[in-house]
JSON list of C-alpha atoms in Angstrom, two decimals:
[
{"chain": "A", "resi": 1, "resn": "MET", "atom": "CA", "xyz": [14.50, -34.10, -2.55]},
{"chain": "A", "resi": 2, "resn": "LYS", "atom": "CA", "xyz": [15.46, -30.81, -4.36]},
{"chain": "A", "resi": 3, "resn": "GLN", "atom": "CA", "xyz": [12.36, -30.95, -6.43]},
{"chain": "A", "resi": 4, "resn": "LEU", "atom": "CA", "xyz": [10.19, -31.35, -3.47]},
{"chain": "A", "resi": 5, "resn": "LEU", "atom": "CA", "xyz": [11.92, -28.38, -1.61]},
{"chain": "A", "resi": 6, "resn": "PHE", "atom": "CA", "xyz": [11.38, -26.21, -4.74]},
{"chain": "A", "resi": 7, "resn": "ALA", "atom": "CA", "xyz": [7.81, -27.22, -5.10]},
{"chain": "A", "resi": 8, "resn": "THR", "atom": "CA", "xyz": [7.11, -26.47, -1.49]},
{"chain": "A", "resi": 9, "resn": "ILE", "atom": "CA", "xyz": [8.77, -23.00, -1.78]},
{"chain": "A", "resi": 10, "resn": "CYS", "atom": "CA", "xyz": [6.72, -22.26, -5.04]},
{"chain": "A", "resi": 11, "resn": "VAL", "atom": "CA", "xyz": [3.45, -23.26, -3.41]},
{"chain": "A", "resi": 12, "resn": "LEU", "atom": "CA", "xyz": [4.20, -21.03, -0.22]},
{"chain": "A", "resi": 13, "resn": "SER", "atom": "CA", "xyz": [5.17, -18.06, -2.27]},
{"chain": "A", "resi": 14, "resn": "PHE", "atom": "CA", "xyz": [2.03, -18.35, -4.23]},
{"chain": "A", "resi": 15, "resn": "ALA", "atom": "CA", "xyz": [-0.03, -18.67, -1.13]},
{"chain": "A", "resi": 16, "resn": "LEU", "atom": "CA", "xyz": [1.69, -15.61, 0.47]},
{"chain": "A", "resi": 17, "resn": "ASN", "atom": "CA", "xyz": [1.23, -13.48, -2.71]},
{"chain": "A", "resi": 18, "resn": "SER", "atom": "CA", "xyz": [-2.52, -14.34, -2.72]},
{"chain": "A", "resi": 19, "resn": "LEU", "atom": "CA", "xyz": [-2.78, -13.34, 0.92]},
{"chain": "A", "resi": 20, "resn": "ALA", "atom": "CA", "xyz": [-1.03, -9.93, 0.35]},
{"chain": "A", "resi": 21, "resn": "GLN", "atom": "CA", "xyz": [-3.43, -7.02, -0.21]},
{"chain": "A", "resi": 22, "resn": "SER", "atom": "CA", "xyz": [-3.81, -5.78, -3.71]},
{"chain": "A", "resi": 23, "resn": "PRO", "atom": "CA", "xyz": [-3.06, -2.17, -4.29]},
{"chain": "A", "resi": 24, "resn": "GLU", "atom": "CA", "xyz": [-6.12, 0.18, -4.73]},
{"chain": "A", "resi": 25, "resn": "THR", "atom": "CA", "xyz": [-6.40, 3.34, -6.72]},
{"chain": "A", "resi": 26, "resn": "PHE", "atom": "CA", "xyz": [-8.11, 6.55, -5.94]},
{"chain": "A", "resi": 27, "resn": "ASP", "atom": "CA", "xyz": [-7.73, 9.52, -8.38]},
{"chain": "A", "resi": 28, "resn": "ILE", "atom": "CA", "xyz": [-4.09, 9.64, -9.16]},
{"chain": "A", "resi": 29, "resn": "SER", "atom": "CA", "xyz": [-2.93, 7.75, -5.87]},
{"chain": "A", "resi": 30, "resn": "THR", "atom": "CA", "xyz": [-2.29, 4.08, -5.61]},
{"chain": "A", "resi": 31, "resn": "PHE", "atom": "CA", "xyz": [-1.95, 2.63, -2.07]},
{"chain": "A", "resi": 32, "resn": "ARG", "atom": "CA", "xyz": [-2.52, -0.47, 0.13]},
{"chain": "A", "resi": 33, "resn": "ALA", "atom": "CA", "xyz": [-5.52, 0.01, 2.58]},
{"chain": "A", "resi": 34, "resn": "PRO", "atom": "CA", "xyz": [-5.03, -0.67, 6.10]},
{"chain": "A", "resi": 35, "resn": "LYS", "atom": "CA", "xyz": [-6.19, -4.30, 6.65]},
{"chain": "A", "resi": 36, "resn": "GLY", "atom": "CA", "xyz": [-9.55, -4.65, 8.67]},
{"chain": "A", "resi": 37, "resn": "TRP", "atom": "CA", "xyz": [-10.31, -0.96, 8.75]},
{"chain": "A", "resi": 38, "resn": "ASN", "atom": "CA", "xyz": [-13.63, 0.57, 7.69]},
{"chain": "A", "resi": 39, "resn": "LYS", "atom": "CA", "xyz": [-13.59, 2.19, 4.19]},
{"chain": "A", "resi": 40, "resn": "GLN", "atom": "CA", "xyz": [-15.71, 4.88, 2.91]},
{"chain": "A", "resi": 41, "resn": "ALA", "atom": "CA", "xyz": [-15.12, 6.37, -0.53]},
{"chain": "A", "resi": 42, "resn": "GLY", "atom": "CA", "xyz": [-16.62, 9.66, -1.69]},
{"chain": "A", "resi": 43, "resn": "GLU", "atom": "CA", "xyz": [-16.28, 11.84, -4.72]},
{"chain": "A", "resi": 44, "resn": "ASN", "atom": "CA", "xyz": [-13.39, 13.91, -3.31]},
{"chain": "A", "resi": 45, "resn": "SER", "atom": "CA", "xyz": [-11.73, 11.60, -0.78]},
{"chain": "A", "resi": 46, "resn": "ILE", "atom": "CA", "xyz": [-11.50, 8.14, 0.59]},
{"chain": "A", "resi": 47, "resn": "GLN", "atom": "CA", "xyz": [-11.44, 7.49, 4.33]},
{"chain": "A", "resi": 48, "resn": "PHE", "atom": "CA", "xyz": [-10.22, 4.59, 6.42]},
{"chain": "A", "resi": 49, "resn": "SER", "atom": "CA", "xyz": [-11.32, 4.34, 10.05]},
{"chain": "A", "resi": 50, "resn": "THR", "atom": "CA", "xyz": [-10.83, 2.13, 13.08]},
{"chain": "A", "resi": 51, "resn": "GLU", "atom": "CA", "xyz": [-11.72, 2.43, 16.70]},
{"chain": "A", "resi": 52, "resn": "ASP", "atom": "CA", "xyz": [-11.43, 0.26, 19.79]},
{"chain": "A", "resi": 53, "resn": "LYS", "atom": "CA", "xyz": [-12.40, 1.01, 23.43]},
{"chain": "A", "resi": 54, "resn": "GLY", "atom": "CA", "xyz": [-12.36, 4.82, 23.05]},
{"chain": "A", "resi": 55, "resn": "SER", "atom": "CA", "xyz": [-9.21, 5.00, 20.92]},
{"chain": "A", "resi": 56, "resn": "PHE", "atom": "CA", "xyz": [-9.69, 5.90, 17.15]},
{"chain": "A", "resi": 57, "resn": "CYS", "atom": "CA", "xyz": [-7.81, 6.65, 13.96]},
{"chain": "A", "resi": 58, "resn": "LEU", "atom": "CA", "xyz": [-9.23, 8.20, 10.75]},
{"chain": "A", "resi": 59, "resn": "VAL", "atom": "CA", "xyz": [-7.08, 8.46, 7.65]},
{"chain": "A", "resi": 60, "resn": "THR", "atom": "CA", "xyz": [-8.37, 10.48, 4.72]},
{"chain": "A", "resi": 61, "resn": "LEU", "atom": "CA", "xyz": [-6.79, 10.69, 1.36]},
{"chain": "A", "resi": 62, "resn": "PHE", "atom": "CA", "xyz": [-8.06, 13.54, -0.79]},
{"chain": "A", "resi": 63, "resn": "ARG", "atom": "CA", "xyz": [-8.43, 13.87, -4.58]},
{"chain": "A", "resi": 64, "resn": "SER", "atom": "CA", "xyz": [-5.62, 15.79, -6.38]},
{"chain": "A", "resi": 65, "resn": "LEU", "atom": "CA", "xyz": [-6.02, 19.53, -6.69]},
{"chain": "A", "resi": 66, "resn": "PRO", "atom": "CA", "xyz": [-4.11, 22.16, -8.62]},
{"chain": "A", "resi": 67, "resn": "GLY", "atom": "CA", "xyz": [-1.07, 23.23, -6.53]},
{"chain": "A", "resi": 68, "resn": "LEU", "atom": "CA", "xyz": [-0.42, 26.76, -5.45]},
{"chain": "A", "resi": 69, "resn": "GLY", "atom": "CA", "xyz": [3.27, 26.62, -5.64]},
{"chain": "A", "resi": 70, "resn": "ASP", "atom": "CA", "xyz": [6.15, 24.86, -3.72]},
{"chain": "A", "resi": 71, "resn": "PRO", "atom": "CA", "xyz": [5.54, 22.04, -1.33]},
{"chain": "A", "resi": 72, "resn": "LYS", "atom": "CA", "xyz": [5.61, 24.33, 1.74]},
{"chain": "A", "resi": 73, "resn": "GLU", "atom": "CA", "xyz": [3.12, 26.67, 0.29]},
{"chain": "A", "resi": 74, "resn": "ASN", "atom": "CA", "xyz": [0.75, 23.77, -0.76]},
{"chain": "A", "resi": 75, "resn": "PHE", "atom": "CA", "xyz": [1.17, 22.35, 2.83]},
{"chain": "A", "resi": 76, "resn": "GLU", "atom": "CA", "xyz": [0.32, 25.59, 4.55]},
{"chain": "A", "resi": 77, "resn": "ALA", "atom": "CA", "xyz": [-2.78, 26.14, 2.32]},
{"chain": "A", "resi": 78, "resn": "ALA", "atom": "CA", "xyz": [-3.93, 22.51, 2.99]},
{"chain": "A", "resi": 79, "resn": "TRP", "atom": "CA", "xyz": [-3.33, 23.01, 6.77]},
{"chain": "A", "resi": 80, "resn": "GLU", "atom": "CA", "xyz": [-5.59, 26.12, 6.72]},
{"chain": "A", "resi": 81, "resn": "THR", "atom": "CA", "xyz": [-8.44, 24.45, 4.77]},
{"chain": "A", "resi": 82, "resn": "ILE", "atom": "CA", "xyz": [-8.34, 20.70, 5.62]},
{"chain": "A", "resi": 83, "resn": "VAL", "atom": "CA", "xyz": [-7.03, 20.59, 9.15]},
{"chain": "A", "resi": 84, "resn": "LYS", "atom": "CA", "xyz": [-8.40, 23.80, 10.66]},
{"chain": "A", "resi": 85, "resn": "GLU", "atom": "CA", "xyz": [-11.84, 23.03, 9.10]},
{"chain": "A", "resi": 86, "resn": "ALA", "atom": "CA", "xyz": [-11.89, 19.65, 10.55]},
{"chain": "A", "resi": 87, "resn": "VAL", "atom": "CA", "xyz": [-10.60, 20.17, 14.05]},
{"chain": "A", "resi": 88, "resn": "THR", "atom": "CA", "xyz": [-9.34, 22.84, 16.47]},
{"chain": "A", "resi": 89, "resn": "VAL", "atom": "CA", "xyz": [-5.64, 22.82, 16.62]},
{"chain": "A", "resi": 90, "resn": "SER", "atom": "CA", "xyz": [-3.91, 24.28, 19.57]},
{"chain": "A", "resi": 91, "resn": "SER", "atom": "CA", "xyz": [-0.54, 25.30, 17.95]},
{"chain": "A", "resi": 92, "resn": "ALA", "atom": "CA", "xyz": [1.18, 25.64, 14.59]},
{"chain": "A", "resi": 93, "resn": "PRO", "atom": "CA", "xyz": [2.14, 22.39, 13.03]},
{"chain": "A", "resi": 94, "resn": "GLN", "atom": "CA", "xyz": [5.58, 20.82, 13.78]},
{"chain": "A", "resi": 95, "resn": "MET", "atom": "CA", "xyz": [7.03, 20.01, 10.47]},
{"chain": "A", "resi": 96, "resn": "PHE", "atom": "CA", "xyz": [8.49, 16.68, 9.48]},
{"chain": "A", "resi": 97, "resn": "PRO", "atom": "CA", "xyz": [11.66, 16.59, 7.36]},
{"chain": "A", "resi": 98, "resn": "ALA", "atom": "CA", "xyz": [10.90, 17.19, 3.60]},
{"chain": "A", "resi": 99, "resn": "ASP", "atom": "CA", "xyz": [10.98, 14.06, 1.55]},
{"chain": "A", "resi": 100, "resn": "LYS", "atom": "CA", "xyz": [10.66, 12.89, -2.08]},
{"chain": "A", "resi": 101, "resn": "ARG", "atom": "CA", "xyz": [8.48, 10.08, -3.65]},
{"chain": "A", "resi": 102, "resn": "GLY", "atom": "CA", "xyz": [9.77, 9.76, -7.21]},
{"chain": "A", "resi": 103, "resn": "GLU", "atom": "CA", "xyz": [9.10, 13.23, -8.81]},
{"chain": "A", "resi": 104, "resn": "TRP", "atom": "CA", "xyz": [6.64, 14.17, -6.05]},
{"chain": "A", "resi": 105, "resn": "GLN", "atom": "CA", "xyz": [7.93, 16.25, -3.01]},
{"chain": "A", "resi": 106, "resn": "LEU", "atom": "CA", "xyz": [6.35, 15.68, 0.36]},
{"chain": "A", "resi": 107, "resn": "ALA", "atom": "CA", "xyz": [5.79, 18.15, 3.09]},
{"chain": "A", "resi": 108, "resn": "GLY", "atom": "CA", "xyz": [4.14, 17.06, 6.37]},
{"chain": "A", "resi": 109, "resn": "GLY", "atom": "CA", "xyz": [3.59, 18.22, 9.82]},
{"chain": "A", "resi": 110, "resn": "PHE", "atom": "CA", "xyz": [1.37, 17.57, 13.02]},
{"chain": "A", "resi": 111, "resn": "ALA", "atom": "CA", "xyz": [-0.23, 19.34, 15.93]},
{"chain": "A", "resi": 112, "resn": "PRO", "atom": "CA", "xyz": [-2.46, 18.43, 18.89]},
{"chain": "A", "resi": 113, "resn": "PHE", "atom": "CA", "xyz": [-6.18, 19.10, 18.35]},
{"chain": "A", "resi": 114, "resn": "GLU", "atom": "CA", "xyz": [-9.49, 19.08, 20.18]},
{"chain": "A", "resi": 115, "resn": "LYS", "atom": "CA", "xyz": [-13.05, 18.44, 18.90]},
{"chain": "A", "resi": 116, "resn": "ASN", "atom": "CA", "xyz": [-16.19, 17.83, 20.81]},
{"chain": "A", "resi": 117, "resn": "GLY", "atom": "CA", "xyz": [-14.16, 17.03, 23.90]},
{"chain": "A", "resi": 118, "resn": "GLU", "atom": "CA", "xyz": [-11.78, 14.64, 22.16]},
{"chain": "A", "resi": 119, "resn": "LYS", "atom": "CA", "xyz": [-8.27, 15.29, 22.15]},
{"chain": "A", "resi": 120, "resn": "GLY", "atom": "CA", "xyz": [-5.72, 13.81, 19.70]},
{"chain": "A", "resi": 121, "resn": "VAL", "atom": "CA", "xyz": [-3.09, 14.59, 17.10]},
{"chain": "A", "resi": 122, "resn": "ALA", "atom": "CA", "xyz": [-3.74, 15.72, 13.52]},
{"chain": "A", "resi": 123, "resn": "VAL", "atom": "CA", "xyz": [-1.08, 14.79, 10.95]},
{"chain": "A", "resi": 124, "resn": "LEU", "atom": "CA", "xyz": [-1.07, 16.19, 7.35]},
{"chain": "A", "resi": 125, "resn": "TYR", "atom": "CA", "xyz": [1.08, 15.16, 4.44]},
{"chain": "A", "resi": 126, "resn": "THR", "atom": "CA", "xyz": [0.93, 17.05, 1.22]},
{"chain": "A", "resi": 127, "resn": "ALA", "atom": "CA", "xyz": [2.54, 15.68, -2.02]},
{"chain": "A", "resi": 128, "resn": "THR", "atom": "CA", "xyz": [3.44, 18.19, -4.67]},
{"chain": "A", "resi": 129, "resn": "GLY", "atom": "CA", "xyz": [4.28, 17.40, -8.28]},
{"chain": "A", "resi": 130, "resn": "PHE", "atom": "CA", "xyz": [3.37, 18.20, -11.81]},
{"chain": "A", "resi": 131, "resn": "GLY", "atom": "CA", "xyz": [1.46, 21.36, -10.80]},
{"chain": "A", "resi": 132, "resn": "GLN", "atom": "CA", "xyz": [-0.82, 19.31, -8.56]},
{"chain": "A", "resi": 133, "resn": "MET", "atom": "CA", "xyz": [-1.01, 18.46, -4.83]},
{"chain": "A", "resi": 134, "resn": "VAL", "atom": "CA", "xyz": [-2.46, 15.37, -2.91]},
{"chain": "A", "resi": 135, "resn": "ASN", "atom": "CA", "xyz": [-3.18, 15.59, 0.69]},
{"chain": "A", "resi": 136, "resn": "ALA", "atom": "CA", "xyz": [-3.54, 12.87, 3.39]},
{"chain": "A", "resi": 137, "resn": "LEU", "atom": "CA", "xyz": [-4.94, 13.74, 6.87]},
{"chain": "A", "resi": 138, "resn": "VAL", "atom": "CA", "xyz": [-4.62, 11.39, 9.88]},
{"chain": "A", "resi": 139, "resn": "LEU", "atom": "CA", "xyz": [-6.67, 12.12, 13.03]},
{"chain": "A", "resi": 140, "resn": "THR", "atom": "CA", "xyz": [-6.01, 9.88, 16.07]},
{"chain": "A", "resi": 141, "resn": "ASN", "atom": "CA", "xyz": [-6.06, 9.86, 19.88]},
{"chain": "A", "resi": 142, "resn": "THR", "atom": "CA", "xyz": [-3.54, 7.02, 20.31]},
{"chain": "A", "resi": 143, "resn": "GLN", "atom": "CA", "xyz": [-0.26, 5.66, 18.99]},
{"chain": "A", "resi": 144, "resn": "ALA", "atom": "CA", "xyz": [-1.69, 2.19, 18.86]},
{"chain": "A", "resi": 145, "resn": "TYR", "atom": "CA", "xyz": [-2.46, 2.60, 15.08]},
{"chain": "A", "resi": 146, "resn": "GLU", "atom": "CA", "xyz": [0.89, 4.16, 14.21]},
{"chain": "A", "resi": 147, "resn": "ALA", "atom": "CA", "xyz": [2.24, 1.08, 12.43]},
{"chain": "A", "resi": 148, "resn": "ALA", "atom": "CA", "xyz": [-0.75, 0.57, 10.25]},
{"chain": "A", "resi": 149, "resn": "THR", "atom": "CA", "xyz": [-1.04, 4.42, 9.52]},
{"chain": "A", "resi": 150, "resn": "THR", "atom": "CA", "xyz": [2.65, 4.55, 8.62]},
{"chain": "A", "resi": 151, "resn": "ALA", "atom": "CA", "xyz": [2.39, 1.44, 6.42]},
{"chain": "A", "resi": 152, "resn": "PHE", "atom": "CA", "xyz": [-0.57, 3.04, 4.53]},
{"chain": "A", "resi": 153, "resn": "LEU", "atom": "CA", "xyz": [1.21, 6.35, 4.03]},
{"chain": "A", "resi": 154, "resn": "GLU", "atom": "CA", "xyz": [4.45, 4.74, 2.87]},
{"chain": "A", "resi": 155, "resn": "SER", "atom": "CA", "xyz": [2.45, 2.57, 0.39]},
{"chain": "A", "resi": 156, "resn": "ILE", "atom": "CA", "xyz": [1.01, 5.59, -1.42]},
{"chain": "A", "resi": 157, "resn": "SER", "atom": "CA", "xyz": [2.42, 6.34, -4.88]},
{"chain": "A", "resi": 158, "resn": "PHE", "atom": "CA", "xyz": [1.30, 8.95, -7.39]},
{"chain": "A", "resi": 159, "resn": "LYS", "atom": "CA", "xyz": [0.79, 8.92, -11.08]},
{"chain": "A", "resi": 160, "resn": "LYS", "atom": "CA", "xyz": [1.63, 11.81, -13.42]},
{"chain": "A", "resi": 161, "resn": "PRO", "atom": "CA", "xyz": [-1.70, 13.65, -13.98]},
{"chain": "A", "resi": 162, "resn": "ALA", "atom": "CA", "xyz": [-3.12, 13.25, -17.54]},
{"chain": "A", "resi": 163, "resn": "GLY", "atom": "CA", "xyz": [-3.10, 16.96, -18.11]},
{"chain": "A", "resi": 164, "resn": "GLU", "atom": "CA", "xyz": [-0.30, 18.70, -16.18]},
{"chain": "A", "resi": 165, "resn": "SER", "atom": "CA", "xyz": [-1.72, 21.90, -14.89]},
{"chain": "A", "resi": 166, "resn": "GLN", "atom": "CA", "xyz": [0.12, 25.02, -13.91]},
{"chain": "A", "resi": 167, "resn": "PRO", "atom": "CA", "xyz": [-0.44, 26.66, -10.52]}
]
């Protein structure tokens, strides 16, 4: 009976492991893609998107770039170039509490946006480490995708760049 129970547990654990999504890598970032979302990979970024009955969510993970300095400085530069070039924000970003992921420091913030009559929220996270920065942008008009987006953002890990650059 114990052997049967043990065999059943082993089979179930192997089945669950095979159903779990494998991590993917883009540049120096490793992550688990949101399940069932559309994926579009480019040279400088990878995007995941989904939409349903007028609601949408677009998540973009960008290639690493040389950092400008501390996490706040990198975030502000990324906000000016990434967010403000993509959408029209109506206010300065409200900042999230600073966080760490290994040796990488995270800065993040959000603000309402409007583009082509669509209103939503822009969320930007900037990871700073080893003289580099990696940015992730979320554009959405609903909270319906919050769990999937949060899971994606929390799944991201960063490798140490091959040649550590100085700002």
